[in-house]
XYZ file of C-alpha atoms in Angstrom:
724
model
C 16.988 5.946 62.252
C 13.439 5.530 60.977
C 12.717 9.072 61.759
C 16.509 10.330 60.393
C 16.385 8.614 56.725
C 12.983 9.904 56.456
C 13.784 13.335 57.124
C 11.525 13.972 60.036
C 13.474 14.887 63.095
C 14.827 17.929 62.810
C 13.677 19.495 65.952
C 10.924 21.907 63.670
C 9.961 19.085 61.149
C 9.091 16.468 64.122
C 7.690 18.574 65.986
C 4.799 19.605 63.150
C 4.465 16.240 62.894
C 3.878 15.112 66.579
C 1.330 17.450 66.580
C -0.246 16.075 63.129
C -0.213 12.639 64.898
C -2.080 13.763 67.516
C -4.958 14.945 65.732
C -4.497 12.559 63.275
C -4.515 9.193 65.065
C -5.252 7.063 61.648
C -2.330 8.726 60.128
C -0.490 6.450 59.224
C -3.031 3.964 58.437
C -5.475 6.645 55.828
C -3.283 9.430 55.327
C -5.160 12.781 54.071
C -3.299 13.983 50.711
C -3.095 17.375 53.192
C -0.443 16.658 55.268
C 2.896 17.573 56.134
C 5.552 17.352 53.939
C 7.889 14.440 56.124
C 4.364 12.178 55.998
C 4.846 10.469 52.270
C 8.359 9.864 53.154
C 7.622 8.079 56.450
C 5.400 5.944 55.326
C 7.582 4.963 52.177
C 10.566 4.341 54.709
C 8.136 1.930 56.951
C 7.311 0.593 54.175
C 11.239 -0.196 53.145
C 12.107 -1.070 55.866
C 9.415 -4.033 56.726
C 6.118 -2.216 57.914
C 4.489 -1.859 54.811
C 1.052 -4.641 56.292
C 0.893 -1.820 58.648
C 0.914 1.317 56.640
C -0.929 2.185 54.065
C 1.167 4.193 51.517
C -0.917 7.890 50.311
C -0.970 7.981 46.241
C -0.910 11.286 43.949
C -4.378 12.114 43.946
C -3.987 13.309 40.630
C -2.777 10.175 38.849
C -3.201 8.153 41.681
C 0.796 6.244 41.107
C 1.999 5.451 45.152
C 5.481 4.824 43.793
C 6.529 8.498 42.899
C 7.786 11.162 45.509
C 4.979 13.709 46.909
C 6.655 16.807 46.574
C 4.209 19.267 45.176
C 1.704 21.133 47.132
C -0.953 21.694 45.510
C -5.508 22.574 46.513
C -5.936 18.728 45.422
C -3.136 17.826 48.057
C 0.451 16.747 47.855
C 0.971 15.684 43.673
C 3.518 14.354 42.176
C 6.624 15.934 41.154
C 5.047 15.664 37.115
C 1.408 16.287 38.199
C 1.946 19.637 39.768
C 4.368 20.661 37.667
C 1.865 19.339 34.349
C -1.378 22.674 35.831
C 1.577 25.832 36.014
C 1.306 27.218 32.431
C 3.009 29.675 31.489
C 4.078 31.226 28.745
C 6.625 30.262 26.044
C 9.286 32.599 25.294
C 9.319 30.934 21.681
C 5.857 29.703 20.335
C 3.786 32.141 23.031
C 1.367 29.469 24.110
C 1.050 28.412 27.505
C 2.951 25.495 28.654
C 4.726 23.080 30.870
C 8.256 25.094 31.286
C 11.348 22.885 31.213
C 14.253 24.806 30.636
C 15.337 28.518 30.110
C 17.564 30.479 27.225
C 18.841 32.945 25.906
C 15.065 34.542 25.503
C 13.691 33.561 28.220
C 11.715 30.068 29.238
C 10.688 27.484 27.019
C 7.689 24.789 27.280
C 8.430 20.640 27.149
C 7.438 20.751 22.567
C 9.327 23.507 22.160
C 12.469 21.476 24.346
C 11.916 18.820 22.308
C 11.955 20.519 19.312
C 15.191 22.318 19.451
C 17.958 21.774 17.448
C 20.510 22.672 19.353
C 20.088 19.166 21.809
C 19.799 17.068 18.591
C 22.764 15.082 17.264
C 23.589 13.324 14.045
C 23.595 9.740 15.362
C 26.335 7.461 14.815
C 24.420 4.052 13.252
C 21.797 5.481 11.599
C 22.355 8.847 10.516
C 19.330 10.400 11.891
C 19.531 13.657 13.655
C 17.899 12.804 16.817
C 18.192 13.107 20.740
C 21.549 11.723 21.571
C 20.962 8.840 24.062
C 24.554 7.153 25.684
C 27.606 6.882 23.505
C 29.247 3.995 22.586
C 32.936 3.491 21.591
C 32.831 6.993 22.014
C 29.879 7.360 19.753
C 26.876 9.291 20.132
C 23.702 6.531 19.153
C 19.760 7.694 19.896
C 18.141 6.179 21.827
C 16.476 3.128 19.216
C 20.051 2.647 18.619
C 21.382 2.178 21.808
C 22.326 -1.771 22.768
C 20.085 -1.948 25.689
C 21.672 -3.308 28.331
C 20.607 -7.679 28.756
C 19.847 -9.996 32.181
C 19.039 -12.905 32.898
C 15.305 -12.987 32.643
C 14.053 -14.354 36.553
C 11.336 -16.035 34.747
C 12.329 -17.837 31.805
C 15.882 -17.729 31.862
C 16.304 -15.924 28.837
C 18.935 -13.444 28.274
C 17.105 -9.823 27.127
C 16.700 -6.767 27.885
C 15.031 -5.986 30.924
C 11.358 -4.316 31.706
C 11.776 -4.573 35.364
C 15.330 -4.412 36.686
C 15.518 -5.030 40.391
C 16.713 -7.724 42.523
C 14.684 -9.984 39.942
C 14.960 -8.822 36.253
C 12.121 -9.342 34.077
C 11.865 -9.298 30.318
C 9.440 -7.709 28.470
C 8.202 -10.772 27.403
C 7.458 -11.412 30.904
C 6.560 -8.779 32.431
C 3.006 -8.251 33.407
C 0.931 -5.018 34.214
C 1.269 -4.663 38.056
C -2.356 -5.393 38.718
C -5.470 -2.503 40.692
C -8.801 -2.860 40.644
C -11.128 -1.022 38.320
C -13.793 1.604 38.567
C -15.533 0.600 35.817
C -15.798 -3.644 36.331
C -14.647 -3.759 39.708
C -12.438 -6.004 38.381
C -8.526 -6.533 39.716
C -7.040 -6.250 36.366
C -3.887 -4.111 34.703
C -4.650 -0.939 34.601
C -4.850 0.252 30.415
C -5.580 4.321 32.070
C -5.043 5.632 35.240
C -7.690 8.444 37.289
C -7.774 11.452 36.053
C -10.513 14.358 35.452
C -12.543 12.097 37.407
C -12.541 9.081 35.423
C -11.587 6.071 38.404
C -8.718 3.828 36.962
C -9.720 1.506 33.735
C -8.458 -1.888 33.214
C -7.507 -2.766 29.546
C -11.328 -4.674 29.134
C -12.934 -0.911 29.789
C -10.821 0.749 28.537
C -12.513 2.610 25.076
C -10.363 5.581 22.771
C -11.780 8.544 22.547
C -13.337 8.968 18.609
C -11.671 10.694 16.126
C -11.689 9.993 12.153
C -9.265 7.837 11.032
C -6.760 8.851 8.604
C -6.647 5.165 6.632
C -10.429 4.552 6.680
C -11.717 8.546 7.076
C -14.280 6.214 9.379
C -15.550 7.758 12.889
C -13.896 4.690 15.423
C -11.952 5.225 18.163
C -8.789 6.197 17.290
C -4.689 6.318 18.842
C -2.599 9.013 17.319
C 0.586 7.710 16.579
C 4.210 10.016 16.488
C 3.416 12.407 18.789
C 0.907 15.562 19.265
C 0.615 16.415 15.383
C 0.911 12.133 14.389
C -1.871 11.069 12.441
C -5.137 9.183 14.093
C -5.334 5.554 13.319
C -8.022 2.895 14.509
C -7.125 -0.131 15.617
C -8.454 -1.836 12.016
C -5.432 0.185 10.260
C -3.191 1.741 12.339
C 0.269 0.194 12.330
C 1.578 -3.303 13.444
C 4.963 -3.737 13.836
C 6.808 -6.872 11.720
C 7.452 -10.248 13.752
C 8.373 -13.757 13.340
C 5.527 -15.529 14.825
C 6.298 -18.651 17.346
C 3.346 -21.237 16.006
C 3.568 -20.552 12.129
C 6.773 -18.956 11.733
C 5.464 -16.384 9.247
C 6.603 -12.775 9.725
C 3.353 -11.347 9.620
C 2.335 -8.562 11.897
C 2.438 -8.483 16.341
C -0.364 -9.167 17.570
C 0.458 -10.287 21.317
C 3.140 -11.029 23.401
C 3.059 -13.648 25.483
C 5.278 -15.405 27.394
C 5.376 -18.035 24.461
C 6.557 -15.808 21.881
C 5.184 -13.528 20.115
C 1.555 -14.010 17.829
C -0.068 -12.991 14.828
C -3.250 -12.082 15.117
C -3.871 -15.885 13.390
C -2.657 -18.120 15.676
C -3.292 -15.605 18.892
C -6.849 -15.747 18.110
C -6.839 -19.335 17.499
C -5.601 -20.510 21.216
C -7.498 -17.612 22.500
C -10.939 -19.125 21.380
C -9.709 -22.653 21.601
C -8.604 -22.610 25.418
C -7.356 -26.389 26.252
C -6.184 -28.537 29.381
C -3.313 -26.962 30.333
C -0.115 -29.587 30.331
C 1.042 -28.549 34.389
C -1.756 -28.238 36.394
C -4.772 -30.350 33.781
C -7.327 -26.857 33.913
C -9.091 -26.451 30.446
C -7.335 -22.315 30.152
C -5.984 -20.183 27.376
C -2.216 -21.900 27.089
C -0.601 -18.719 26.727
C 2.799 -20.436 28.030
C 5.331 -23.541 27.026
C 7.949 -25.508 29.043
C 10.799 -26.487 27.874
C 9.738 -29.884 27.003
C 8.004 -27.847 24.652
C 4.189 -28.659 26.138
C 1.761 -25.525 26.032
C 1.231 -23.750 29.917
C -1.812 -21.583 31.186
C -0.551 -17.723 32.467
C -0.497 -18.928 36.512
C 1.619 -21.794 35.232
C 3.973 -19.582 33.295
C 4.251 -17.498 36.404
C 1.894 -14.883 34.049
C -1.478 -13.493 35.400
C -2.824 -14.058 32.246
C -6.203 -14.864 31.824
C -9.320 -15.139 29.274
C -11.810 -16.456 31.634
C -14.711 -14.832 31.222
C -15.898 -12.873 34.707
C -20.033 -13.703 33.938
C -19.733 -17.781 33.414
C -16.328 -18.380 33.303
C -15.557 -20.358 30.465
C -11.472 -19.665 29.621
C -11.546 -18.418 26.184
C -13.402 -15.667 23.888
C -13.263 -12.443 24.949
C -15.360 -10.335 23.628
C -16.135 -6.744 25.488
C -16.361 -6.247 28.943
C -14.152 -9.102 30.303
C -17.229 -11.616 28.866
C -16.984 -13.963 26.420
C -19.064 -14.194 23.114
C -21.798 -16.327 23.852
C -22.383 -13.830 27.063
C -22.041 -11.126 25.305
C -24.432 -12.087 22.622
C -26.821 -13.273 24.964
C -27.559 -9.633 26.112
C -28.431 -8.562 22.739
C -30.157 -11.102 20.694
C -32.570 -11.221 24.455
C -32.361 -6.638 23.396
C -33.084 -7.711 19.719
C -36.878 -10.627 20.353
C -37.692 -8.146 23.022
C -41.151 -6.279 22.506
C -41.547 -2.658 23.685
C -42.112 -3.420 27.107
C -38.291 -5.525 27.217
C -40.417 -9.314 27.680
C -39.307 -11.918 25.305
C -41.505 -12.701 23.202
C -43.174 -16.128 23.228
C -42.619 -17.528 20.241
C -39.232 -15.829 19.833
C -38.556 -18.272 22.340
C -36.923 -21.146 19.751
C -34.620 -18.953 17.497
C -33.219 -16.949 20.986
C -32.102 -20.201 21.481
C -30.239 -21.277 18.332
C -28.431 -17.052 18.522
C -27.647 -18.246 21.815
C -25.790 -21.680 21.600
C -24.664 -20.880 17.726
C -20.896 -20.551 17.736
C -21.002 -17.211 18.949
C -18.584 -14.959 16.200
C -20.963 -16.253 13.357
C -23.615 -14.817 15.134
C -21.829 -11.532 16.172
C -20.702 -10.446 12.360
C -25.004 -11.541 11.834
C -26.300 -9.695 14.553
C -23.714 -6.168 13.110
C -24.217 -6.546 9.621
C -27.018 -7.932 8.944
C -30.110 -5.835 7.534
C -32.805 -8.586 8.129
C -31.352 -8.295 11.682
C -33.628 -4.524 11.810
C -36.265 -5.953 10.646
C -36.633 -9.534 13.310
C -36.990 -6.307 15.419
C -39.262 -4.638 13.964
C -41.246 -7.235 13.547
C -40.416 -8.724 17.591
C -41.424 -4.837 18.362
C -44.597 -5.003 17.305
C -45.894 -8.849 19.221
C -47.480 -9.417 15.960
C -47.122 -13.642 14.708
C -44.512 -13.727 11.905
C -45.562 -15.632 9.482
C -44.826 -17.104 5.817
C -47.150 -14.570 4.666
C -45.767 -11.340 6.337
C -42.355 -11.628 5.115
C -42.791 -12.386 1.654
C -44.521 -8.545 1.723
C -40.767 -7.725 2.561
C -38.260 -6.749 -0.114
C -37.108 -10.562 -1.349
C -32.910 -9.935 -0.720
C -30.393 -11.777 0.797
C -31.937 -10.819 3.794
C -34.518 -11.929 3.808
C -34.181 -14.768 2.016
C -31.567 -16.007 5.023
C -33.776 -14.625 8.107
C -36.323 -16.803 6.682
C -33.571 -19.899 6.379
C -33.369 -19.292 9.866
C -36.696 -19.001 11.073
C -37.123 -21.745 9.397
C -34.712 -23.536 10.736
C -35.562 -23.198 13.939
C -38.781 -24.501 13.720
C -40.505 -20.608 14.057
C -41.414 -21.110 10.383
C -43.046 -24.172 8.975
C -40.613 -25.536 5.856
C -42.882 -25.064 2.947
C -40.731 -25.182 -0.975
C -39.068 -22.170 -1.462
C -38.607 -22.409 -4.636
C -41.994 -23.049 -5.707
C -43.137 -19.693 -2.978
C -40.210 -17.804 -4.888
C -41.307 -17.561 -8.614
C -44.953 -17.252 -6.992
C -43.676 -14.349 -5.437
C -42.163 -13.163 -8.590
C -44.729 -14.134 -10.787
C -46.868 -11.346 -8.700
C -44.118 -8.928 -9.076
C -43.856 -9.419 -12.718
C -47.250 -9.027 -13.658
C -47.803 -5.599 -11.730
C -48.669 -2.901 -14.127
C -48.693 -4.899 -17.502
C -51.986 -3.604 -19.478
C -55.208 -5.812 -18.906
C -54.486 -6.902 -22.755
C -51.944 -8.641 -22.117
C -52.588 -9.699 -18.494
C -55.694 -11.311 -20.036
C -53.004 -13.705 -21.761
C -50.223 -13.542 -19.834
C -51.948 -14.910 -16.181
C -53.744 -17.576 -17.510
C -50.761 -18.955 -19.077
C -48.686 -18.736 -16.419
C -50.784 -19.563 -13.619
C -52.455 -22.506 -15.641
C -50.037 -24.171 -17.511
C -46.624 -23.142 -15.869
C -47.306 -22.803 -12.514
C -49.942 -25.918 -12.593
C -47.165 -27.908 -13.462
C -44.628 -27.202 -11.034
C -47.237 -27.155 -8.095
C -48.065 -30.840 -9.205
C -43.317 -31.150 -9.173
C -43.275 -29.711 -6.072
C -46.388 -32.272 -4.692
C -43.316 -35.068 -5.552
C -40.234 -33.357 -4.342
C -38.617 -32.014 -7.550
C -39.252 -28.860 -8.361
C -35.543 -28.056 -7.942
C -34.037 -24.307 -8.909
C -33.615 -24.960 -12.043
C -36.515 -25.876 -13.101
C -37.919 -22.822 -11.557
C -34.915 -20.668 -13.885
C -36.962 -22.331 -16.702
C -39.917 -21.423 -15.721
C -39.003 -18.249 -15.962
C -37.290 -17.449 -19.002
C -41.083 -19.099 -20.705
C -42.956 -16.451 -18.816
C -40.611 -13.729 -20.278
C -40.523 -14.750 -23.694
C -44.209 -14.997 -23.385
C -44.394 -11.421 -21.563
C -41.320 -10.833 -24.713
C -43.394 -12.783 -27.512
C -47.115 -10.194 -26.061
C -45.221 -6.770 -25.866
C -44.162 -7.416 -29.234
C -47.310 -7.938 -30.977
C -48.713 -5.195 -29.232
C -45.920 -3.091 -30.635
C -46.135 -4.702 -34.318
C -49.935 -4.134 -34.048
C -51.085 -7.013 -34.706
C -53.746 -9.632 -34.010
C -52.961 -13.043 -31.994
C -55.831 -14.608 -33.460
C -54.291 -13.886 -37.205
C -50.269 -14.391 -36.011
C -48.876 -16.130 -39.132
C -46.447 -18.554 -38.908
C -44.198 -16.477 -40.856
C -44.833 -13.840 -37.544
C -43.815 -16.684 -35.444
C -40.025 -17.349 -37.108
C -39.943 -13.629 -38.070
C -39.828 -12.848 -33.525
C -37.690 -16.710 -33.749
C -35.477 -15.172 -35.894
C -35.282 -11.812 -34.011
C -34.642 -12.640 -30.438
C -32.155 -14.549 -28.321
C -35.057 -16.922 -25.732
C -35.973 -20.002 -27.575
C -38.304 -20.827 -24.808
C -41.175 -18.959 -26.289
C -42.941 -22.883 -28.116
C -44.565 -23.472 -24.195
C -46.612 -20.248 -24.863
C -47.181 -20.815 -28.297
C -48.122 -24.825 -27.773
C -50.499 -23.642 -24.890
C -52.453 -20.614 -27.742
C -52.650 -22.844 -30.238
C -54.467 -25.414 -27.977
C -56.966 -23.162 -26.286
C -57.433 -21.516 -30.014
C -55.824 -18.152 -29.120
C -53.907 -18.557 -32.067
C -53.901 -20.113 -35.424
C -51.679 -23.425 -35.946
C -47.952 -22.684 -35.365
C -45.191 -24.318 -34.332
C -42.416 -23.197 -32.647
C -39.458 -23.935 -33.390
C -38.321 -26.951 -30.637
C -35.466 -27.084 -28.374
C -32.452 -29.044 -29.588
C -33.068 -32.102 -28.071
C -30.487 -34.461 -30.364
C -28.332 -37.069 -30.202
C -25.662 -37.276 -27.115
C -22.443 -35.758 -28.618
C -20.038 -35.424 -25.581
C -18.598 -38.772 -24.563
C -15.234 -40.431 -22.678
C -13.707 -43.177 -24.224
C -13.951 -46.766 -21.999
C -10.037 -46.095 -21.238
C -10.579 -42.550 -20.140
C -13.640 -42.916 -17.537
C -12.188 -45.863 -16.127
C -9.891 -43.993 -15.784
C -11.538 -40.707 -13.979
C -12.858 -42.844 -11.804
C -9.984 -44.436 -10.262
C -8.784 -40.910 -9.391
C -11.908 -40.257 -7.518
C -12.609 -43.962 -5.779
C -9.073 -42.958 -4.636
C -6.866 -40.092 -4.805
C -7.081 -38.846 -1.218
C -6.043 -35.385 -3.133
C -9.101 -34.566 -4.792
C -11.971 -33.092 -2.006
C -14.741 -35.671 -0.758
C -17.446 -33.949 -2.253
C -15.846 -34.402 -6.248
C -14.365 -37.704 -5.429
C -18.521 -38.947 -4.147
C -20.482 -36.646 -7.213
C -17.716 -38.344 -9.666
C -17.824 -41.981 -8.790
C -21.913 -41.337 -8.690
C -21.557 -40.408 -11.934
C -19.816 -42.506 -13.486
C -20.183 -45.762 -12.145
C -24.593 -45.013 -12.260
C -25.380 -42.047 -14.849
C -26.505 -40.496 -12.406
C -27.350 -36.017 -12.729
C -25.021 -33.818 -10.968
C -29.337 -31.701 -9.317
C -30.168 -35.287 -8.688
C -26.640 -36.183 -6.547
C -27.515 -33.339 -4.823
C -30.815 -34.115 -4.095
C -29.160 -36.891 -1.211
C -29.379 -36.984 1.602
C -27.239 -39.243 4.251
C -30.399 -41.370 5.562
C -30.976 -42.902 1.721
C -27.601 -44.415 2.743
C -27.394 -47.581 4.829
C -25.332 -51.112 5.512
C -26.280 -54.791 5.486
C -25.035 -57.586 5.810
C -23.608 -58.798 2.321
C -22.805 -54.012 1.654
C -23.264 -51.058 1.788
C -26.233 -49.330 0.062
C -27.931 -46.094 -1.418
C -31.042 -45.512 -2.845
C -30.887 -43.154 -5.475
C -34.761 -43.674 -6.580
C -37.352 -46.145 -4.364
C -34.692 -48.863 -4.479
C -31.587 -49.343 -2.780
C -28.545 -49.610 -5.218
C -25.113 -51.870 -4.038
C -22.125 -49.794 -3.505
C -18.162 -50.800 -3.978
C -16.530 -50.641 -0.718
C -14.723 -47.441 -2.011
C -16.895 -45.647 -2.273
C -19.079 -46.702 0.460
C -16.238 -45.771 2.773
C -15.916 -42.114 0.689
C -19.899 -41.735 1.505
C -19.492 -42.649 5.150
C -17.238 -40.127 6.121
C -18.554 -37.581 4.109
C -22.321 -38.351 6.108
C -20.369 -38.063 9.424
C -18.188 -34.746 8.501
C -18.927 -31.624 10.749
C -19.898 -28.601 8.671
C -17.036 -26.692 7.503
C -18.294 -23.186 7.579
C -19.371 -21.363 10.091
C -22.461 -21.146 10.450
C -25.643 -19.670 12.128
C -27.646 -21.921 10.083
C -26.090 -25.415 11.873
C -28.570 -27.942 10.539
C -32.542 -27.973 10.107
C -34.289 -29.120 13.704
C -36.638 -32.064 13.295
C -36.724 -35.056 12.033
C -35.197 -33.126 8.432
C -32.877 -35.305 6.881
C -29.349 -34.130 6.239
C -28.276 -33.463 2.997
C -25.139 -35.753 1.270
C -24.248 -32.236 0.233
C -24.767 -29.599 1.636
C -24.756 -26.036 1.156
C -25.314 -22.592 2.948
C -26.661 -22.759 4.645
C -26.581 -26.592 5.661
C -30.695 -27.068 5.108
C -29.989 -26.714 1.898
C -28.033 -28.994 -0.695
C -25.193 -27.224 -2.564
C -25.689 -25.146 -5.696
C -25.425 -26.844 -9.184
C -23.270 -24.390 -11.082
C -20.616 -24.205 -7.823
C -19.786 -28.344 -7.985
C -19.881 -28.505 -12.110
C -16.741 -25.644 -11.580
C -16.108 -28.135 -8.982
C -15.717 -30.490 -11.280
C -13.784 -29.268 -14.549
C -11.911 -27.610 -11.829
C -10.373 -31.243 -11.148
C -10.506 -32.218 -15.039
C -13.433 -33.971 -14.218
C -16.710 -33.330 -16.684
C -19.872 -34.414 -15.410
C -21.989 -34.442 -19.417
C -19.790 -36.380 -21.797
C -19.579 -38.903 -18.045
C -22.842 -39.376 -17.719
C -23.413 -40.267 -21.031
C -21.096 -42.918 -21.054
C -22.153 -44.221 -18.108
C -25.445 -44.364 -19.560
C -24.232 -45.790 -22.495
C -22.370 -49.325 -20.338
C -24.917 -49.166 -18.100
C -27.792 -50.075 -20.676
C -25.518 -52.189 -22.375
C -25.488 -54.500 -19.579
C -29.231 -54.320 -18.304
C -32.566 -54.141 -19.419
C -33.856 -50.351 -19.456
C -36.524 -50.983 -17.126
C -34.507 -52.112 -14.818
C -31.988 -49.181 -15.396
C -35.194 -47.295 -15.040
C -35.888 -48.798 -11.465
C -32.112 -48.339 -10.146
C -30.880 -45.255 -11.612
C -34.665 -43.122 -11.231
C -34.925 -42.642 -14.584
C -38.471 -42.997 -16.379
C -38.711 -45.568 -18.467
C -39.052 -43.816 -22.183
C -35.822 -42.572 -21.168
C -34.481 -45.729 -20.899
C -36.003 -46.623 -24.263
C -34.419 -43.940 -25.840
C -30.850 -44.608 -24.210
C -30.598 -48.150 -25.258
C -32.035 -47.880 -28.719
C -28.784 -44.880 -29.354
C -26.782 -47.895 -28.270
C -28.639 -50.156 -30.147
C -29.458 -52.735 -28.150
C -32.721 -52.794 -26.953
C -34.697 -55.088 -24.549
C -37.224 -55.913 -26.480
C -36.303 -59.566 -27.038
C -35.328 -60.032 -23.054
C -38.731 -58.522 -21.893
C -40.735 -61.085 -24.512
C -39.182 -63.854 -23.325
C -39.604 -62.798 -19.501
C -43.408 -62.318 -20.291
C -43.464 -65.909 -22.118
C -41.793 -67.293 -19.122
C -44.441 -66.234 -16.660
C -46.836 -67.657 -18.868
C-alpha cells in the first residue's frame, strides 16, 4: 500500500529501490541527496502513515527544506523544483538577459521578471481600480490580491475569527503563528530561522541574521538595508524603513507597528516597555516578558499564551532586554567594557576595576548609548592601553569639552579619581588658556591680579565649600574685563601709571562691561595707578516685592498644589518661608534633613530650623525619590551626601538657571518672593537671630532691618543689660 502510493511498486522502480537499499542499509534514517527519485516519495509516505519518528526526511541540498518534492536532479543531489529551476538560466526573448524561463510567447521564452511585468497578465481591479494581477472573482468581478477577501477561520489558539497563516487540521491566525524552530548554524540555538542555508552559508536565526550593507535611500548612511517593492525598489535601513500604521493594544494609539504578539499589535514604545520590564506571569508565576493576555485580562508569558516567544538571555538567563546575539544588554556591555578597559595584552587595568563594575551594573541602555556616542570612550580606551595611572592632571592636559568633563565625573563617581572642587579647578584651567599667548608687558600686570587677587579669594571660598559656578562666572568676567582694559590702554598708547579719571570714564562709557572695579581697586592699592574710582555695580535697595496676600497665596500653592513639580514646591516654599537664595537651596543635601520628637528640622547653615509639617513631607518625598532620568552616574560613591535637588549628573546639584526658568514657568518668581520673605523675617526676628538661622552675614541682616525700618539695636542693648 505504501509503496503503491509512493509510486515505487512498478517492476523497474521496485528493482531500483531494492538494489539501492541493499547497497545503502541506512537510506531510510540517513538518506543521501544522490538517491533514486522514489526514495523521497517513500520517506514522505512513511511519515504520513505514522512512521515519521523512525525515518529522516530528505532535505533539498540548496534550500534545506523538507516539505517540497525533490524532483530535479542536480550535481548537488536531488533538489526541489524551485531550486532546480533557479539554476537553469536561458536567454529571455524580451529582455535578452539570462533568467528563469517560466512561459513561452510568440516571440519565444519569457523570464520570470518579464512575465511579472507583462501587461497582458494585469487587469483593472474592481475595488482599488489599479492594474494588477487578478487574484479571484468576487460576485463576478475581478479583484487583485490585496483587495480579495481573505477566508477566515476560527484560530485554534486564541479563538478569534481571522485569516489563517496555517490552515490545516488546526488553523492558526497570523497573530498566533510562529515560525518552525530549527538549529541555527551561527549561534547553535534552536530558534525561528530568518534565512535558510544557501551559497555555503548556514541557517541563520532572527537574532544572528544581519541584512547586507548598502546606502539607505532616506538617511544616506551605509547600514544594513532591506529593499522594498521589488528588485528596483528603494533601500531602507531599519531606522528609516516604512512601517505600517496600526492601533496599539496597550496605549490605544495609532502608531507604526513594531511587533505582533498574541496580545496583539504593539508600537515601538510599548514593545520596548514590555521587553525591558519582565514581570511574573499570572499563569505560571515565572518572571518573563509577558507577550499574551488571558480572557480575564491578565498578562501571560509566551508558553502560557501557546507560543514559543521567549526573551531570555542565552548567557545569564535574564528574562528580557535582549540586545544582540541572543544576549541581554548587560552581558553585551560587560564584554565591551572589558575590551575598553583592557591593556594591550587583553588584561583589565587594575585601577579601572571599580569603573568596570560600575558600567556593568548601571542601566544597560544608558551604558550602551554612552559607549556608542561619547568621544570620552576613545579617550578612556587610549588611556587604558597606556597602562599609566589616570589622574586629574592627565585629564587636565586634554581638550576640556563636555565629553572630558563627563569622563572625569564618571571616574570621580566610581572612586578612580579623588573628588575636587571642579568650579575652582576649571577656572584655573581657563586662566592658563586665557593668558597663554598674551604679550609679556600685559602678563606682568594681569597674572599677579588674576592669581593673587581673584584666584586667591576663589581658593579661600573653595576651601569653605562656598565657591559656586556663579561665583566662578563672576571671576571670569572680572579677569576678562581686566584683559580688555589693558589691551585698550596699549592700543591708545596710554601709560598705566599716568591714567586719569577721565581716561577710565572714557573706557567705562565705551565698553559694555562694568566688572573693571576689582582690577582698578587692585591697581590703586599697589600704586600701579593713581587714585581712580570705577563706577560701582548697581547695589541699590531692593525694589521688587510681593503684596502680603500674593506672597501667602504663593506659599499656599507650594505647600498644597499637587499639580506643581515636587522640586518647584520645595524651592518655592523655602524661598517664601526663609528667604533663601536659589543657590543656597541647591547646595542643600538630604543629610541636613532629620526628625526629632517635636517635628522635622532642616539645617540651613549651622542651626536646624523647624519645618512646617507639609514642607517636611515634601522634603521627605524628594529625599526618597529615585533619579528621574537614566544615567550612568547614579550617585557618588563613599560618604558624599545626596543633593536634595540633584542635577545631571546626580553627583552635582541642579543648575540655578534651570531652576529659575522652571519657577518662572509656574508663575513663582524668586527675587520678589525672597525680598518679601526677608522683610517679614527681620520684622519678626532680631537681625542676629535671622543671621544664625538663615545663614546670612550679620551685616546683611542689619541692612535688611534698616531697610525695614525696624533695627533691633534697642533689643540687643536691653538683652546685654539683663545679662549683666
